[in-house]
Short mmCIF file of C-alpha atoms in Angstrom, two decimals:
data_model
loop_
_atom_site.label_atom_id
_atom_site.label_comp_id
_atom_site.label_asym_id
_atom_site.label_seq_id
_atom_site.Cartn_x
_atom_site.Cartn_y
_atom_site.Cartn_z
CA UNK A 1 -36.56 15.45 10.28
CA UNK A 2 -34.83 16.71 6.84
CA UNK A 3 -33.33 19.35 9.12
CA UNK A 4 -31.51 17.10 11.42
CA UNK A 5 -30.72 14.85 8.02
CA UNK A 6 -29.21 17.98 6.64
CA UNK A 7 -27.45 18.85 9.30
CA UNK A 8 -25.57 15.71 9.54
CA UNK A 9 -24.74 15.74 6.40
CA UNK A 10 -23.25 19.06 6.63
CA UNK A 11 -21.39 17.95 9.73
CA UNK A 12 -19.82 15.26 7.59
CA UNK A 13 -18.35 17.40 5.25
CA UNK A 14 -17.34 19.88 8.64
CA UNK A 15 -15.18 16.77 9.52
CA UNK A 16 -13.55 16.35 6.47
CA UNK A 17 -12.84 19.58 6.54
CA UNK A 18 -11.07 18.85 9.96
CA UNK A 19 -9.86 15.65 9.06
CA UNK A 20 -7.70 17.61 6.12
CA UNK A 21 -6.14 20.18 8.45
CA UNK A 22 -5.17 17.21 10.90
CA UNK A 23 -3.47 15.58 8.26
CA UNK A 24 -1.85 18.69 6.87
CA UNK A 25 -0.64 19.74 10.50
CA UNK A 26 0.93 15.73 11.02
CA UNK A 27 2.89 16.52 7.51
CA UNK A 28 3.99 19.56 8.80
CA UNK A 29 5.08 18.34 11.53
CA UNK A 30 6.49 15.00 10.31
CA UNK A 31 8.44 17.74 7.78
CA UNK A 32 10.57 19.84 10.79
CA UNK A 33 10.81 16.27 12.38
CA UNK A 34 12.68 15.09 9.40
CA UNK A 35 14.75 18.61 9.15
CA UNK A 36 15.45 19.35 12.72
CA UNK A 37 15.48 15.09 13.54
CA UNK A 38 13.22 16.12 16.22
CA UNK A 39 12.36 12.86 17.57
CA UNK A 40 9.91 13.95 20.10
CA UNK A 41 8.86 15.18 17.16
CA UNK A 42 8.46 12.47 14.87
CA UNK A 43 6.62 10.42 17.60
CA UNK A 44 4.12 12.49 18.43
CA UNK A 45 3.07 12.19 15.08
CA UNK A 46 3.26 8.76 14.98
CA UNK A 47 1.01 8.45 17.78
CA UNK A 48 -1.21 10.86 16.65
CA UNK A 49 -1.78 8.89 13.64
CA UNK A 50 -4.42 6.95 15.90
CA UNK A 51 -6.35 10.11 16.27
CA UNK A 52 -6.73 10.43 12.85
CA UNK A 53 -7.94 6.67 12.21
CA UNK A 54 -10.34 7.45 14.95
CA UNK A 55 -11.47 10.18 12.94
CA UNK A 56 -11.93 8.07 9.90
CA UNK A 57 -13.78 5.18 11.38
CA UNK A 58 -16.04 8.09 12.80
CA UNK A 59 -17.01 9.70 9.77
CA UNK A 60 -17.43 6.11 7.85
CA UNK A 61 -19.51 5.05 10.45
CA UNK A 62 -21.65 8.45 10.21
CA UNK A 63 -22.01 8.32 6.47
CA UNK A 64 -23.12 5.01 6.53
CA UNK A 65 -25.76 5.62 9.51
CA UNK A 66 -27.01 8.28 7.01
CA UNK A 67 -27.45 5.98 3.93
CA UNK A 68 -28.67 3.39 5.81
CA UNK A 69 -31.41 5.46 7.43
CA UNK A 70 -32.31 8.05 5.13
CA UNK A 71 -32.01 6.27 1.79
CA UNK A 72 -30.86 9.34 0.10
CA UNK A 73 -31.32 10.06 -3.45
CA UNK A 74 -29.24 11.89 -6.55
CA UNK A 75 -26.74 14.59 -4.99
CA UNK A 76 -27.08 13.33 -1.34
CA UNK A 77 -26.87 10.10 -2.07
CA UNK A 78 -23.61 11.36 -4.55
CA UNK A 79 -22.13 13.14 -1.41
CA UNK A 80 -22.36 10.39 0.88
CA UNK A 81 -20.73 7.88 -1.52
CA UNK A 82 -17.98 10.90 -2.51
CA UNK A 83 -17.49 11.44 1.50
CA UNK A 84 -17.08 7.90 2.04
CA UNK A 85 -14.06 7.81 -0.83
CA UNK A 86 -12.55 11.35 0.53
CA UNK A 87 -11.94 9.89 3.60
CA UNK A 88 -10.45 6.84 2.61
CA UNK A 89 -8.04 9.35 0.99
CA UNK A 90 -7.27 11.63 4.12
CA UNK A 91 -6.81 8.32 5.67
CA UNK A 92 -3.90 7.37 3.59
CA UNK A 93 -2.77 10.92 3.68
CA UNK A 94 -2.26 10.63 7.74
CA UNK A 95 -0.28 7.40 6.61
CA UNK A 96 2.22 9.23 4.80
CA UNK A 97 2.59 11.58 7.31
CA UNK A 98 3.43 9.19 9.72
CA UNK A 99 5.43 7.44 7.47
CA UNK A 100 7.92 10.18 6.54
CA UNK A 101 7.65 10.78 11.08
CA UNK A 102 9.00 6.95 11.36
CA UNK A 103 11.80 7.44 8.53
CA UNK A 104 12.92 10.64 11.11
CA UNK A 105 12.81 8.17 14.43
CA UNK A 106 14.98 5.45 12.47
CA UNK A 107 17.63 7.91 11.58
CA UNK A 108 17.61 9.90 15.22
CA UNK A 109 19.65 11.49 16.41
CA UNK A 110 21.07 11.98 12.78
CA UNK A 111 18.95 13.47 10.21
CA UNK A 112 17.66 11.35 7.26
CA UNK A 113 18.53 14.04 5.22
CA UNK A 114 21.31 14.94 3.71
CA UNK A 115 22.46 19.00 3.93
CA UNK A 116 22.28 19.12 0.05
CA UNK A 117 18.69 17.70 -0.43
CA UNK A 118 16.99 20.28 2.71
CA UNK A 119 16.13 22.69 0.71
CA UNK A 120 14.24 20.44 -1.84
CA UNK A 121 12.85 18.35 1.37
CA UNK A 122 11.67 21.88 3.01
CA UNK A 123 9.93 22.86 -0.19
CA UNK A 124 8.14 19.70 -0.66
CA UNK A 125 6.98 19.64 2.84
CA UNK A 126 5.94 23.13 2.12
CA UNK A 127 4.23 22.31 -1.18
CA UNK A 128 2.66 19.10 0.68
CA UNK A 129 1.18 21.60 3.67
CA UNK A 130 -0.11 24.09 0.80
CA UNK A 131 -1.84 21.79 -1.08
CA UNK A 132 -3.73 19.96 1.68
CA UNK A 133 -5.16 23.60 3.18
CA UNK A 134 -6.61 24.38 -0.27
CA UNK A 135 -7.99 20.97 -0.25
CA UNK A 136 -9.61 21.59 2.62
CA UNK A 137 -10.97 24.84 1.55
CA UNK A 138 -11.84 22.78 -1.67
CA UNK A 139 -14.22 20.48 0.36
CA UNK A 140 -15.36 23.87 2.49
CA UNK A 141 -16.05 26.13 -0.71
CA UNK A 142 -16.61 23.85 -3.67
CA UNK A 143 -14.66 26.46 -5.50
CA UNK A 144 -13.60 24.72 -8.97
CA UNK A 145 -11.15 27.18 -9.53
CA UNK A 146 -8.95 26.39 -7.00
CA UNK A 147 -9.65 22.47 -7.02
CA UNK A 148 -8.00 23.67 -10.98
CA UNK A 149 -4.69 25.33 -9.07
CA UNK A 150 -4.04 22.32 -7.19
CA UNK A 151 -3.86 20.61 -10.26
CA UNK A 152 -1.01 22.73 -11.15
CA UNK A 153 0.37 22.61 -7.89
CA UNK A 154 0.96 18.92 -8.07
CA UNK A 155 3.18 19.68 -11.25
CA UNK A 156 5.12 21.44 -8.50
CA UNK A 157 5.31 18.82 -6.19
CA UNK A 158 5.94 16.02 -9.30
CA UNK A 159 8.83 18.48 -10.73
CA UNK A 160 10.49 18.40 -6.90
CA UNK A 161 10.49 14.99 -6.43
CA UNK A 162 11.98 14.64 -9.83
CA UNK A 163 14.97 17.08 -8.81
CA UNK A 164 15.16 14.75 -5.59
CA UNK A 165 16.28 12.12 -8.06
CA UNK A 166 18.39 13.60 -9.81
CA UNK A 167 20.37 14.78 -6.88
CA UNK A 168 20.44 11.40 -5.36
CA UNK A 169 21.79 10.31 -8.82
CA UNK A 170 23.89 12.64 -9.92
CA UNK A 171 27.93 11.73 -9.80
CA UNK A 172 28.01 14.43 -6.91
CA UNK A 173 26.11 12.38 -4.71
CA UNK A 174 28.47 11.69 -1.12
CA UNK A 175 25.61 10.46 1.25
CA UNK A 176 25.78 6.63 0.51
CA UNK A 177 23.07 4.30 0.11
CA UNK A 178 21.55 4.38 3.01
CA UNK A 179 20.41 8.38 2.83
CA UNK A 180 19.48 7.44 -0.77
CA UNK A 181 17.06 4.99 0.11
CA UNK A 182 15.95 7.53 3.08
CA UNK A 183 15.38 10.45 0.50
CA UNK A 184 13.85 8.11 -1.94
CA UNK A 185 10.99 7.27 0.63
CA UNK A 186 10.26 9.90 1.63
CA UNK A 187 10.28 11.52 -1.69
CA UNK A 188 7.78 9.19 -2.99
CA UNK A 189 5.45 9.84 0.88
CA UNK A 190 5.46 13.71 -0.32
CA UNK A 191 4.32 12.75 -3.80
CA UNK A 192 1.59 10.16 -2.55
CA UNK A 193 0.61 12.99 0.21
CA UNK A 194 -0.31 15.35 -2.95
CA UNK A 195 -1.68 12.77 -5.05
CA UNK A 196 -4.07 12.24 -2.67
CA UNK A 197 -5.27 15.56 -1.59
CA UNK A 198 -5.55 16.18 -5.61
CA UNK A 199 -7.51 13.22 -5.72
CA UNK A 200 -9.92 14.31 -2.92
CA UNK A 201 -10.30 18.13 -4.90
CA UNK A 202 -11.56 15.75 -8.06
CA UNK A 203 -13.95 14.36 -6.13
CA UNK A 204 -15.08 17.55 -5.33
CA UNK A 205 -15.12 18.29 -8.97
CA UNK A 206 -17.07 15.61 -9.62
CA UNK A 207 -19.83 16.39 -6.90
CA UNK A 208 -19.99 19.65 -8.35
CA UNK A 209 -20.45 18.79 -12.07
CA UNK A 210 -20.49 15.40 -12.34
CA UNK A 211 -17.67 14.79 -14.47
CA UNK A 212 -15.05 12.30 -13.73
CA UNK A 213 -11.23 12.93 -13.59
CA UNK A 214 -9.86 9.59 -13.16
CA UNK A 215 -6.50 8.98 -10.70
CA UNK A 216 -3.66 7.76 -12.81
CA UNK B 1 -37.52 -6.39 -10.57
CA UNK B 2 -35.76 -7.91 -7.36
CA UNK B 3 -34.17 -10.67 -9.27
CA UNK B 4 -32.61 -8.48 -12.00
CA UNK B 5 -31.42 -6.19 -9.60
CA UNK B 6 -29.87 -9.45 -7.96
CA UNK B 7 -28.28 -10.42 -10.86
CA UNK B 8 -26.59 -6.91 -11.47
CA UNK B 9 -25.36 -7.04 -7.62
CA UNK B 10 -23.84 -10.42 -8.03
CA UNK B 11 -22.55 -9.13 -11.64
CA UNK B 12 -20.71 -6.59 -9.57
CA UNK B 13 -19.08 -9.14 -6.96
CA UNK B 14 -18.07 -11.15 -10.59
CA UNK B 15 -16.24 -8.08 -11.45
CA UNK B 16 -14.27 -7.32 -9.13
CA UNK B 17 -13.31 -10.68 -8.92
CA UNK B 18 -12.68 -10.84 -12.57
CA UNK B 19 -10.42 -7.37 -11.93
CA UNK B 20 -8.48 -9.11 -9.11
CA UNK B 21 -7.49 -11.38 -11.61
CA UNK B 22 -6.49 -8.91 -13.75
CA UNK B 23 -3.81 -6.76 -11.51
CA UNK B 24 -2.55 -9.86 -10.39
CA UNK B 25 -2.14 -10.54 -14.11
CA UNK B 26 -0.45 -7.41 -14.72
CA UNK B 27 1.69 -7.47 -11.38
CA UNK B 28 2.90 -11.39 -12.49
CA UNK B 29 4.03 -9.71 -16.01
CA UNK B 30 5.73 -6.82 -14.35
CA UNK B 31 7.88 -8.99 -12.15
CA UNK B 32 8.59 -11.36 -15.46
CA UNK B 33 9.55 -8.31 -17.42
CA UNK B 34 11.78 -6.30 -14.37
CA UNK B 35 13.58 -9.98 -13.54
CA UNK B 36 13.73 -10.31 -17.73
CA UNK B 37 14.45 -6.86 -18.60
CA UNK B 38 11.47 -7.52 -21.27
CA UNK B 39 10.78 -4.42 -22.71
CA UNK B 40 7.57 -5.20 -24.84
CA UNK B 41 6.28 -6.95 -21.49
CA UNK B 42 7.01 -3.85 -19.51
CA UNK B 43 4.97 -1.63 -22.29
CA UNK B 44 1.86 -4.13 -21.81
CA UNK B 45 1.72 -3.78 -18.59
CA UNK B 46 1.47 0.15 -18.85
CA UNK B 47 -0.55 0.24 -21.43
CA UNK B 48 -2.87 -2.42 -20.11
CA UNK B 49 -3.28 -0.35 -17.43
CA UNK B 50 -6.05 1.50 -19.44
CA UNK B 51 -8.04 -1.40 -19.27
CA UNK B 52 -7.80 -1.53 -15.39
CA UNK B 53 -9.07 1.85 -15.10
CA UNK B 54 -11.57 1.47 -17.44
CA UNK B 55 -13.19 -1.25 -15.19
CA UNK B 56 -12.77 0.65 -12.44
CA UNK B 57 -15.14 3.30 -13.90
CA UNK B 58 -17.44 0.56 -14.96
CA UNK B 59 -17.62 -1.53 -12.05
CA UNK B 60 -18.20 2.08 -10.04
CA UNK B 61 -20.36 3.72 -12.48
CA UNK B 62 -23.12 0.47 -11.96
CA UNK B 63 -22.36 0.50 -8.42
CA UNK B 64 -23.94 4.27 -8.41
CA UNK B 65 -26.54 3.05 -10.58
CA UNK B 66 -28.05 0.48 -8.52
CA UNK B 67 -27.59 2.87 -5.61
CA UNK B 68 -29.67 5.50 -6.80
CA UNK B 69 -32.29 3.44 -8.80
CA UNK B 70 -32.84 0.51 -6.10
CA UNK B 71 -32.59 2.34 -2.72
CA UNK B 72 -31.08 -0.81 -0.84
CA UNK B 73 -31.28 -1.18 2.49
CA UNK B 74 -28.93 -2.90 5.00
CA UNK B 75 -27.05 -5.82 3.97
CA UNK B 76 -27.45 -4.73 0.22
CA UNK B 77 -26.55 -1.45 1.05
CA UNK B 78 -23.30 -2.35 2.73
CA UNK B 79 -22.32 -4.40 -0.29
CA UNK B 80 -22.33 -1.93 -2.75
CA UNK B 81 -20.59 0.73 -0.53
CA UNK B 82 -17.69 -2.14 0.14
CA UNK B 83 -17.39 -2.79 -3.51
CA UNK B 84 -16.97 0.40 -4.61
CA UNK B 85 -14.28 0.54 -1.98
CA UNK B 86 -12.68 -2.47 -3.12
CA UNK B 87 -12.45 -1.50 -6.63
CA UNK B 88 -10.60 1.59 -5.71
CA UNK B 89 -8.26 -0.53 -3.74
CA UNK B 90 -7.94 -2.85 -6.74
CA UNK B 91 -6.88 0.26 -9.04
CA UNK B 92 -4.21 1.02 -6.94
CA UNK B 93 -3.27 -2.46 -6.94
CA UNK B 94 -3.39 -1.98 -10.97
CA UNK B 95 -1.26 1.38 -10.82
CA UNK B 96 1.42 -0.78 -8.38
CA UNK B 97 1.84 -3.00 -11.29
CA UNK B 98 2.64 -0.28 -13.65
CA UNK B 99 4.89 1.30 -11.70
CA UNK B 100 7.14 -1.85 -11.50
CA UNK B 101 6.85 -2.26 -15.03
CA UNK B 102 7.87 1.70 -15.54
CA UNK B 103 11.47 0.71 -13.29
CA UNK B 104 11.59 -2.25 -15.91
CA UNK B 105 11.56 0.23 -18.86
CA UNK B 106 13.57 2.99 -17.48
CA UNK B 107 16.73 0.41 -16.77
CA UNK B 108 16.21 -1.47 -19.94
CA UNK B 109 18.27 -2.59 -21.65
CA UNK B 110 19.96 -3.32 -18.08
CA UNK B 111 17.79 -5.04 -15.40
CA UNK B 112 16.93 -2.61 -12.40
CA UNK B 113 17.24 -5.63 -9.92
CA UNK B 114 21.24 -6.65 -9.31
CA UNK B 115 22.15 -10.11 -9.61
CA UNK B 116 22.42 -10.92 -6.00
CA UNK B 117 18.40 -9.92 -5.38
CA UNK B 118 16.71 -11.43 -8.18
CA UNK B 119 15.55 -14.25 -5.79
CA UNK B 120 13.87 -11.61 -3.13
CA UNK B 121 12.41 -9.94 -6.23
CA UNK B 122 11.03 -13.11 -7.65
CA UNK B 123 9.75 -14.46 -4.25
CA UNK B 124 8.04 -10.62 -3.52
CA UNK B 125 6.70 -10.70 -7.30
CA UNK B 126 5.06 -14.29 -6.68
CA UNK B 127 3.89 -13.62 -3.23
CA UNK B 128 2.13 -10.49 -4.92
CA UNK B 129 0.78 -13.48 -7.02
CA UNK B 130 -0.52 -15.55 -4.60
CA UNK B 131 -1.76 -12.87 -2.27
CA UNK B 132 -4.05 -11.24 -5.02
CA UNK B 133 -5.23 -14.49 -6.17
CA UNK B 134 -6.11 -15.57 -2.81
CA UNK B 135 -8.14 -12.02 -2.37
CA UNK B 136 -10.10 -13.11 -5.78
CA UNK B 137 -11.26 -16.28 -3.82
CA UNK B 138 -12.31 -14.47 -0.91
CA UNK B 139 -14.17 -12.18 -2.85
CA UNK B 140 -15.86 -14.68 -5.11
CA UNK B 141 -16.57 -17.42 -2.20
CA UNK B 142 -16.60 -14.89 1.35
CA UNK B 143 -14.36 -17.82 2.26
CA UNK B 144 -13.27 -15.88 6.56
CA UNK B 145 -10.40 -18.89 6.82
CA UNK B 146 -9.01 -17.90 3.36
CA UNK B 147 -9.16 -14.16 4.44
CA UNK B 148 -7.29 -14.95 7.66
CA UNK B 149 -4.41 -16.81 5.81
CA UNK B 150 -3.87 -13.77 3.83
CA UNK B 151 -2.76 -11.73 6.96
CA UNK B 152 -0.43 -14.24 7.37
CA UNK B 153 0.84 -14.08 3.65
CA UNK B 154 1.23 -10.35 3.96
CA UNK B 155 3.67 -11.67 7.54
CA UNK B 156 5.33 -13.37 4.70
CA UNK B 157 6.09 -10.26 2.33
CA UNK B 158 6.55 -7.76 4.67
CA UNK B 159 9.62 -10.19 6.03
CA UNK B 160 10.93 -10.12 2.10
CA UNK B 161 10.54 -6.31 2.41
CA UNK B 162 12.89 -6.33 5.21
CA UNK B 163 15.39 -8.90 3.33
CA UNK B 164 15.48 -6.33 0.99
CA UNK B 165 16.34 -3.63 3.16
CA UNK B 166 18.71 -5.13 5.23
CA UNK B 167 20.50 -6.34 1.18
CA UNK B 168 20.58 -3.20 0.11
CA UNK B 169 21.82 -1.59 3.26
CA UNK B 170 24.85 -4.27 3.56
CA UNK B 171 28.38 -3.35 3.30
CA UNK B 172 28.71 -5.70 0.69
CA UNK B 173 26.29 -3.63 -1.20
CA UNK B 174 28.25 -3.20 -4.45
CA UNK B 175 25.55 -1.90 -7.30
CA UNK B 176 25.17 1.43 -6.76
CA UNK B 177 23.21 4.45 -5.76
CA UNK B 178 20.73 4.15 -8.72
CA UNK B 179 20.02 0.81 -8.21
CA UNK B 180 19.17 0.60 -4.26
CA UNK B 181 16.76 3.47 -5.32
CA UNK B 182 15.19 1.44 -8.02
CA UNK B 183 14.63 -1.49 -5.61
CA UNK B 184 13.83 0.50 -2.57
CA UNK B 185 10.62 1.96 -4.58
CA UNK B 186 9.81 -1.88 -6.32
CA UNK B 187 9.79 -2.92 -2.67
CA UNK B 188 7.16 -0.67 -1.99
CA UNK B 189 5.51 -1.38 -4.89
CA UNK B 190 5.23 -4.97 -3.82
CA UNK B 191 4.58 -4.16 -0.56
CA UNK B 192 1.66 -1.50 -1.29
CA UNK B 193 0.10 -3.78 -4.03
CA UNK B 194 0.10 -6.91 -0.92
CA UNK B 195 -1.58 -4.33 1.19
CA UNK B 196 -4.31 -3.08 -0.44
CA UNK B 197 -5.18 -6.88 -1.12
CA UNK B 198 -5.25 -7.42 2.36
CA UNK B 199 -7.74 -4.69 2.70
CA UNK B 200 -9.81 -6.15 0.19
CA UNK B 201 -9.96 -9.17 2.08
CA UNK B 202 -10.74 -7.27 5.25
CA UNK B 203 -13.40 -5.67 3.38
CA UNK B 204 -15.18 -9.11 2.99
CA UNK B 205 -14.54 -10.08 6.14
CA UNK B 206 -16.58 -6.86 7.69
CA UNK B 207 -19.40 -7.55 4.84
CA UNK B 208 -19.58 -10.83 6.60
CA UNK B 209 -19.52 -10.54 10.18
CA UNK B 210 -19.43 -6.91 10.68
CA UNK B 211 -16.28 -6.62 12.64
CA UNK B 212 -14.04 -3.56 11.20
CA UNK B 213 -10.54 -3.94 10.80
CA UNK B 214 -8.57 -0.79 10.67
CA UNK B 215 -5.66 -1.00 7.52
CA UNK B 216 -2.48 0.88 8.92
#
């Protein structure tokens, strides 16, 4: 019976795992919808959203089966609990995603994004996509070493969203309100998107040597 | 041993309780010192925040404890799973309120909300209020009609979300660039903080009957 137990708890972290590239390809996605106002695009990902809830309410329901029936102790009991916390994060991850998708349908057929700022949007989508693939190898690997890089590569992403804000602010700015208020959401989906994926690599830390890094 | 350990379980529900409180505490000051332009109430609030997370690691750290020391089973079980889920909803409730005190401080002296939507502010900042407050009661008393009114209150500050919108969006639109950013993101922040209370309350209601409800 430990066998089976193990295995399931293996296959929990296998759908994290998953559950991280699903949500990394709906921000990639939600990214060229934005760029290209691709609104086939955009809803696609909005439906798709659904798959990833399903997803959640799967692995919850797993992880709880597990605790309730196998009353686990120490580190399994540690990686249930962790599991149960990393996908409330990949959860709100998919959320983002689909947020930024919906801020592309509103605009349609125009882009929410002003010809100055695509650059900086591209290379936050690109920093967003990076990040959540080494999270997911994070969960796969345990390696601390990278869970460490994606520290730094949230310095990235929090150094692009504040050169978002400046454009938007400086004197040059032509767009009007209404792309400012575009590029300020979505700005702050891209930075949410990392925080979270950093947040699910500290968890990993955490499971690995039991020290805390707390969210701020 | 079974009543101690009932004691610490119920301790736990009186925390988080006690933490509702205390974001809605913080998220009341915030509005007080963005409406105000209060500086020294804006620095409380971020500083305070310390305090939030610092219950947040308590409130989680004898969450694990009881997990791994008392094995629960089934109802028990569930309850300490859903409150360490609630408490990381509450945190982010916490970090909501310090971001609206952080727009407070970076437009002070000035106030970050123009004259013509301090009233949408105030009536977002004390639906915040009475939304968290409400979620306290619902934690402390399991009270399913209370928890059903709050999806109604949330009706109520998503439609202020839109007011706000549709303000800053308006021809007549007059303060700026810098200012529709800073009260597109305290929108959110009101709007976020109002939905993780909401899944707080859902939270009770599935310790109670069971029935999941999904937060999109």
């Amino acid at each position: 019976m430990r066998d089976t137990y193990h295995d399931e708890l293996d296959s929990i972290s296998t759908a994290l795992v998953e559950m991280a590239h699903q949500v990394g390809s709906a921000m990639s996605r939600a990214t060229t919808a934005l760029l290209d106002a691709d609104l086939a695009l955009a809803e696609m990902v909005i439906s798709n959203d659904d798959a990833v809830d399903a997803r959640y309410r799967d692995i919850e329901a797993r992880a709880f089966d597990l605790l309730a029936r196998q009353q686990p102790v120490a580190g399994d009991l540690r990686i249930l609990v962790t599991s149960l916390r990393m996908v409330a994060d990949l959860e709100r991850m998919g959320d983002n995603a689909a947020h930024v998708a919906k801020i592309a349908r509103r605009r349609y057929p125009a882009s929410a994004v002003p010809a100055p700022l695509r650059s900086t949007v591209l290379q936050m989508g690109n920093a967003a996509a990076e990040i959540v693939a080494k999270t997911g190898s994070v969960i796969a690997s345990r390696n601390l070493d990278m869970a460490a890089e994606l520290e730094k590569d949230d310095d990235v992403m929090d150094e692009l969203h504040r050169q978002l804000f400046h454009s938007i602010l400086d004197d040059a700015w032509a767009a009007g309100v209404e792309a400012a208020i575009d590029v300020t959401l979505v700005g702050r989906y891209y930075e949410r998107f990392a925080d979270h994926a950093v947040s699910v690599a500290r968890r990993v830390v955490y499971l690995v040597t039991g020290e805390r890094v707390i969210v701020t």
